[in-house]
PDB file of C-alpha atoms in Angstrom:
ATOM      1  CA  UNK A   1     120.477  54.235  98.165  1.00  0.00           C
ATOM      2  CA  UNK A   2     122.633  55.655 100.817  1.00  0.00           C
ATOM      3  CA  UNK A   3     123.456  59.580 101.398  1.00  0.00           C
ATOM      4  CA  UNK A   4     126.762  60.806 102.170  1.00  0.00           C
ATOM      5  CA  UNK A   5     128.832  63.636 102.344  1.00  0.00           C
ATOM      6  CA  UNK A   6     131.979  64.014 100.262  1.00  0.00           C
ATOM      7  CA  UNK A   7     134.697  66.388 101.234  1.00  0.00           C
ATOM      8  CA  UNK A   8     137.599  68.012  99.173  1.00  0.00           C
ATOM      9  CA  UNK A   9     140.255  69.290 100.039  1.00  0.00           C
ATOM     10  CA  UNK A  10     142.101  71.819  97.244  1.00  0.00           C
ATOM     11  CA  UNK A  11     145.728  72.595  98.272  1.00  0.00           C
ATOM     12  CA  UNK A  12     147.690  73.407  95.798  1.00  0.00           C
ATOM     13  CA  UNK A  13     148.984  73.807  91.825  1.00  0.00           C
ATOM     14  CA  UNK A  14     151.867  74.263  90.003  1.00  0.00           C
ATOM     15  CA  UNK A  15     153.162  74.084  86.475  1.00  0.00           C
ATOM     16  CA  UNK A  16     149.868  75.521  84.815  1.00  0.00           C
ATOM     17  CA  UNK A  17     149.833  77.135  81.477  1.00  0.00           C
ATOM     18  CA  UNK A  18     150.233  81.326  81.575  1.00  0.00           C
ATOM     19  CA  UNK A  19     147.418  82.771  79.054  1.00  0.00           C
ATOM     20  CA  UNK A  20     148.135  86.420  80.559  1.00  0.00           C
ATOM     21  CA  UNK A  21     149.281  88.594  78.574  1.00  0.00           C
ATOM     22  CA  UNK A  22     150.992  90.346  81.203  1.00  0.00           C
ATOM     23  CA  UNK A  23     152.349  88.259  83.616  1.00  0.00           C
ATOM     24  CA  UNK A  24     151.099  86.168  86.520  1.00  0.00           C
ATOM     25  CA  UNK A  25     147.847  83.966  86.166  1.00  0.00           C
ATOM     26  CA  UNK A  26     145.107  84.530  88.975  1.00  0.00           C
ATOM     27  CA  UNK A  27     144.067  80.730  89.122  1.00  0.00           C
ATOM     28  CA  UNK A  28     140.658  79.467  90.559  1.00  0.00           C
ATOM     29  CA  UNK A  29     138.513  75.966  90.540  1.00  0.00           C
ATOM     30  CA  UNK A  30     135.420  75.584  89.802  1.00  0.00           C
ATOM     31  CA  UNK A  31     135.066  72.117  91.258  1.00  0.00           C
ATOM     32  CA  UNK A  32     131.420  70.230  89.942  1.00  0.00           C
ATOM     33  CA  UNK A  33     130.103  66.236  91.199  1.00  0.00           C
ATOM     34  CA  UNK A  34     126.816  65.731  89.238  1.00  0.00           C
ATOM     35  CA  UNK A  35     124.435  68.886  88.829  1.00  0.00           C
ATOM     36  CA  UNK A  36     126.410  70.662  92.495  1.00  0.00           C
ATOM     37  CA  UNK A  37     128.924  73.102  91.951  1.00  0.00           C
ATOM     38  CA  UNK A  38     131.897  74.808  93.805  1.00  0.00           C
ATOM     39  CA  UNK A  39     133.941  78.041  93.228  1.00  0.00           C
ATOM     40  CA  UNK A  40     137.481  78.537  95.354  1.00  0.00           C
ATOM     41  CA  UNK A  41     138.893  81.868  95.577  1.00  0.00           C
ATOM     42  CA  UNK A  42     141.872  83.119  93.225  1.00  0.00           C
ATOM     43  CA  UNK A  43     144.905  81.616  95.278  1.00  0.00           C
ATOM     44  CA  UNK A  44     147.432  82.555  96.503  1.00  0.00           C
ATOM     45  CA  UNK A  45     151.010  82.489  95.039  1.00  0.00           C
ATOM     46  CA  UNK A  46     153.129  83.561  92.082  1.00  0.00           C
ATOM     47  CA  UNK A  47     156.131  82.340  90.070  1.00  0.00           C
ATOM     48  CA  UNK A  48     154.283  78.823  88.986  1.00  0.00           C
ATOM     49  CA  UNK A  49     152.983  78.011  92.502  1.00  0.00           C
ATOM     50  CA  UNK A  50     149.713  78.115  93.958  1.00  0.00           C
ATOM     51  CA  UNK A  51     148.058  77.677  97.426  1.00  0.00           C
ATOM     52  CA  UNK A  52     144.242  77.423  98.631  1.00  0.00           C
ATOM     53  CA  UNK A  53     143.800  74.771 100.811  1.00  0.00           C
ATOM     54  CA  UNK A  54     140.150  75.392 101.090  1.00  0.00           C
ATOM     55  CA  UNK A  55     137.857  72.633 102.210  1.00  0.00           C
ATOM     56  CA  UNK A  56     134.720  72.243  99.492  1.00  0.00           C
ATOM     57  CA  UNK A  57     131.829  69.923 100.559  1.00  0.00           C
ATOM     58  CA  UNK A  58     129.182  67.900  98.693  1.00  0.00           C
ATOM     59  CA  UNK A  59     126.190  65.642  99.075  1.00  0.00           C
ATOM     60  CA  UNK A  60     126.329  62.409  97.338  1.00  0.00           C
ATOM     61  CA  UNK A  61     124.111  59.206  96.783  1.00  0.00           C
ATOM     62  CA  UNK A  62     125.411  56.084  96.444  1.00  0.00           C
ATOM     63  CA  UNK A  63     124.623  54.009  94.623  1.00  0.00           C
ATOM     64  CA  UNK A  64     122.696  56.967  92.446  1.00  0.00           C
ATOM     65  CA  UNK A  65     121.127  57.080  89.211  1.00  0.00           C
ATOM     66  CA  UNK A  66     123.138  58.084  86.420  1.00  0.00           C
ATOM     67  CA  UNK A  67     126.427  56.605  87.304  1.00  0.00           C
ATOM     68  CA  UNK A  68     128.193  59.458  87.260  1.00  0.00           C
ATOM     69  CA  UNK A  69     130.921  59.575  90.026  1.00  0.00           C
ATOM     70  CA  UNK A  70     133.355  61.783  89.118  1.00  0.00           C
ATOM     71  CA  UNK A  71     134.792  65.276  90.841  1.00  0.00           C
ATOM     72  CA  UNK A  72     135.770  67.924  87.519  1.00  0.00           C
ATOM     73  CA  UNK A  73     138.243  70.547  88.423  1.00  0.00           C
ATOM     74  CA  UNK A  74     138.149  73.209  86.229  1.00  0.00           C
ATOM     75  CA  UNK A  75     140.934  75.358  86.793  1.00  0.00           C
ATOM     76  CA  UNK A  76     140.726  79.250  85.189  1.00  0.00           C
ATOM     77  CA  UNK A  77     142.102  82.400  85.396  1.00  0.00           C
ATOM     78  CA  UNK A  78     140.645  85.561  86.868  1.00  0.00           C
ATOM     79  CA  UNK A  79     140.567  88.028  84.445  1.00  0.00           C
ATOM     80  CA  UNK A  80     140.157  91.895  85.102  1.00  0.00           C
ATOM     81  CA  UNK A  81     138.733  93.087  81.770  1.00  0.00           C
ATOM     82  CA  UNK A  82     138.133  90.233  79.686  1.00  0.00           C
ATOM     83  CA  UNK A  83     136.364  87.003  80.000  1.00  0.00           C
ATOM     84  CA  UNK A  84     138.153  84.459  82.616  1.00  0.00           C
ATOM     85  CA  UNK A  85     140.614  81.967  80.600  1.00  0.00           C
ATOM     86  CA  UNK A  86     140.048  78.043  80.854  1.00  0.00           C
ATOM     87  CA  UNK A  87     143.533  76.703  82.316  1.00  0.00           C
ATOM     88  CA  UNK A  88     142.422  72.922  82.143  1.00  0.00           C
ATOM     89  CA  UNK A  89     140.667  70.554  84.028  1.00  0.00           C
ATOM     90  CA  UNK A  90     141.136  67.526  86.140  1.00  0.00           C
ATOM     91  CA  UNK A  91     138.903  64.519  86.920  1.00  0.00           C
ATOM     92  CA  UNK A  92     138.773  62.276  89.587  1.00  0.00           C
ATOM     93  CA  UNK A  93     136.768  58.853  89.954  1.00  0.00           C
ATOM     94  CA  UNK A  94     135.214  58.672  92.813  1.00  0.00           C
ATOM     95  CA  UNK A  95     133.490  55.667  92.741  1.00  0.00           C
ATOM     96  CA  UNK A  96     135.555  53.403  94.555  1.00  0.00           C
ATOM     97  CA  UNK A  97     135.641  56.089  97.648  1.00  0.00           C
ATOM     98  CA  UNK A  98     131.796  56.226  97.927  1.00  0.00           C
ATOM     99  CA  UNK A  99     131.753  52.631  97.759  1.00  0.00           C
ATOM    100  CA  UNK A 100     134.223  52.144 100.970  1.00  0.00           C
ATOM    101  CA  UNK A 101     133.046  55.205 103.117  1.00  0.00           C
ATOM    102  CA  UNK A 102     129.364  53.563 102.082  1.00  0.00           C
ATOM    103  CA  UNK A 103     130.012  50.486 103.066  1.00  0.00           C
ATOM    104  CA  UNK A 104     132.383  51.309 106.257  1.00  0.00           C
ATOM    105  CA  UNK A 105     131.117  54.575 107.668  1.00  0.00           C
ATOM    106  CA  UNK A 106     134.100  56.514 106.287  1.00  0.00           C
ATOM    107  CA  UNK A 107     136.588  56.407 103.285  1.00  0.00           C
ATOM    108  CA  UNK A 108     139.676  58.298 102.472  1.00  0.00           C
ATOM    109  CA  UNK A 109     142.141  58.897  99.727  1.00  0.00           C
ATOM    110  CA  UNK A 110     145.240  60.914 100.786  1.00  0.00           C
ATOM    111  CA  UNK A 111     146.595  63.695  99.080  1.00  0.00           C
ATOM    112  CA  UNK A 112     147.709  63.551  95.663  1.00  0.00           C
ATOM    113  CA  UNK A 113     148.609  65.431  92.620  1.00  0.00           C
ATOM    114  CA  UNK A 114     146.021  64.979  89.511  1.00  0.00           C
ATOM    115  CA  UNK A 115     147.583  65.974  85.719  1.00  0.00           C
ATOM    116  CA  UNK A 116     145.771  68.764  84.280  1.00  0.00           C
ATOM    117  CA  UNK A 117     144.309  68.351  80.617  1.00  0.00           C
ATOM    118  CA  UNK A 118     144.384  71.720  78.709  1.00  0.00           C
ATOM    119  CA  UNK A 119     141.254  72.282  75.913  1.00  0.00           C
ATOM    120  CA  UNK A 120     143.538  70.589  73.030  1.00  0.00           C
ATOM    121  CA  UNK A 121     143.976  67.387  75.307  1.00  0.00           C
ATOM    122  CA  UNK A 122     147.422  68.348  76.282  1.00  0.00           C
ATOM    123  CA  UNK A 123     148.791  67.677  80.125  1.00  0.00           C
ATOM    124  CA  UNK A 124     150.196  70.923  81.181  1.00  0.00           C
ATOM    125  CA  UNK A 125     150.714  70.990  85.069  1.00  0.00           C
ATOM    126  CA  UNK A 126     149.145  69.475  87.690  1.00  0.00           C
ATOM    127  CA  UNK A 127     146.630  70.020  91.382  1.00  0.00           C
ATOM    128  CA  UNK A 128     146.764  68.387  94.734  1.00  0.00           C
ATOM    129  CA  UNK A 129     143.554  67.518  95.870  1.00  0.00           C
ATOM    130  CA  UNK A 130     142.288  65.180  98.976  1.00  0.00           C
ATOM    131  CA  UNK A 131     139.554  63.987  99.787  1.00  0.00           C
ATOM    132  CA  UNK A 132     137.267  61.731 102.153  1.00  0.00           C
ATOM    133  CA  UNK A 133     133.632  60.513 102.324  1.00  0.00           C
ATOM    134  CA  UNK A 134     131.228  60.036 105.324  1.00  0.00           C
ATOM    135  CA  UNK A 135     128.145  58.026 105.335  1.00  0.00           C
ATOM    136  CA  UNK A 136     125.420  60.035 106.743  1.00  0.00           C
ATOM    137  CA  UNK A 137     122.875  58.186 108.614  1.00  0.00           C
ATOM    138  CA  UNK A 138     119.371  59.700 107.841  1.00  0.00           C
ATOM    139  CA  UNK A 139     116.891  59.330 110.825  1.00  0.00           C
ATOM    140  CA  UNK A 140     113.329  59.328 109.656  1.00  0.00           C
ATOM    141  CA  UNK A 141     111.157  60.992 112.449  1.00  0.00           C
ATOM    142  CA  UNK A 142     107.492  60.062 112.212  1.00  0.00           C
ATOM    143  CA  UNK A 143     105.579  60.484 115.762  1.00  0.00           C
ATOM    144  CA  UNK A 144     102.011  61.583 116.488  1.00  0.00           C
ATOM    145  CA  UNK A 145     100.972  64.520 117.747  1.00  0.00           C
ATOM    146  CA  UNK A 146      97.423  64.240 119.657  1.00  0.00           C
ATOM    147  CA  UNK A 147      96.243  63.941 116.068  1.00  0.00           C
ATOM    148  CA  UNK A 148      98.779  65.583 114.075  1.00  0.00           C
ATOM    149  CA  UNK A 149     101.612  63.776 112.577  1.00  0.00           C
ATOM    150  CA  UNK A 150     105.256  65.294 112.137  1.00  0.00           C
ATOM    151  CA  UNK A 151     107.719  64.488 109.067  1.00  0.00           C
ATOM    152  CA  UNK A 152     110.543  65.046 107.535  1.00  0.00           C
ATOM    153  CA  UNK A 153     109.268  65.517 104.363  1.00  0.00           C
TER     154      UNK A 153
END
């Protein structure tokens, strides 16, 4: 098993569904891989347009147990006074990416725009997301100390 480090980059969404009752939305991801978890701040924009470009980074194992390789976007809304509102969500496979930047040091898949899946399965709008992978070479120390041995672990 190999260790790596897989980093996203959130730019941008447009098109997503208003649940405000008053107006603009106050969108934010909460972007999860496995049992790690990220939160973006509310972004920036208005009139169906949004901007973070925020750089989100996560350790991954490849090949892992559970088989699992997927990023989940969940895009919501910031609410003041109520609970926030689920927007939708996004998934990307990221499989194929670990594999490369596993196998070749580093890995990349240029920005794009993923289709976001409301609650009742419906596409409404969509987020641009990048992202890249670098294989992390783990160096095991293990020396003696007149006696005394030092590890990593």
């Amino acid at each position: 098993m190999a260790i790596g480090l897989l980093e996203v980059l959130l730019e941008s969404a447009k098109g997503l569904a208003n649940t405000d009752f008053l107006g603009d939305i106050d969108p934010y991801v909460i972007i999860q891989y496995k049992a790690q978890e990220r939160t973006s701040s509310v972004a920036q924009g208005r009139g169906g347009s949004w901007t973070w470009n925020e750089r989100f980074t996560f350790r991954v194992e490849y090949p892992g147990s559970g088989g699992q390789y997927k990023l989940i976007l969940k895009i919501m809304d910031k609410d003041t006074f109520t609970k926030d509102d689920f927007l939708g969500e996004a998934t990307i496979y990221v499989e194929d990416l670990l594999a490369q930047g596993m196998e070749n040091g580093t890995a990349e898949l240029h920005s794009r725009k993923y289709s976001v899946v409301q609650a009742d399965g419906t596409y409404f709008g969509e987020i641009q997301v990048g992202l890249s992978m670098t294989h992390k070479v783990e160096v095991e120390t293990d020396r003696d100390f007149g006696g005394w041995k030092e590890s990593d672990f």
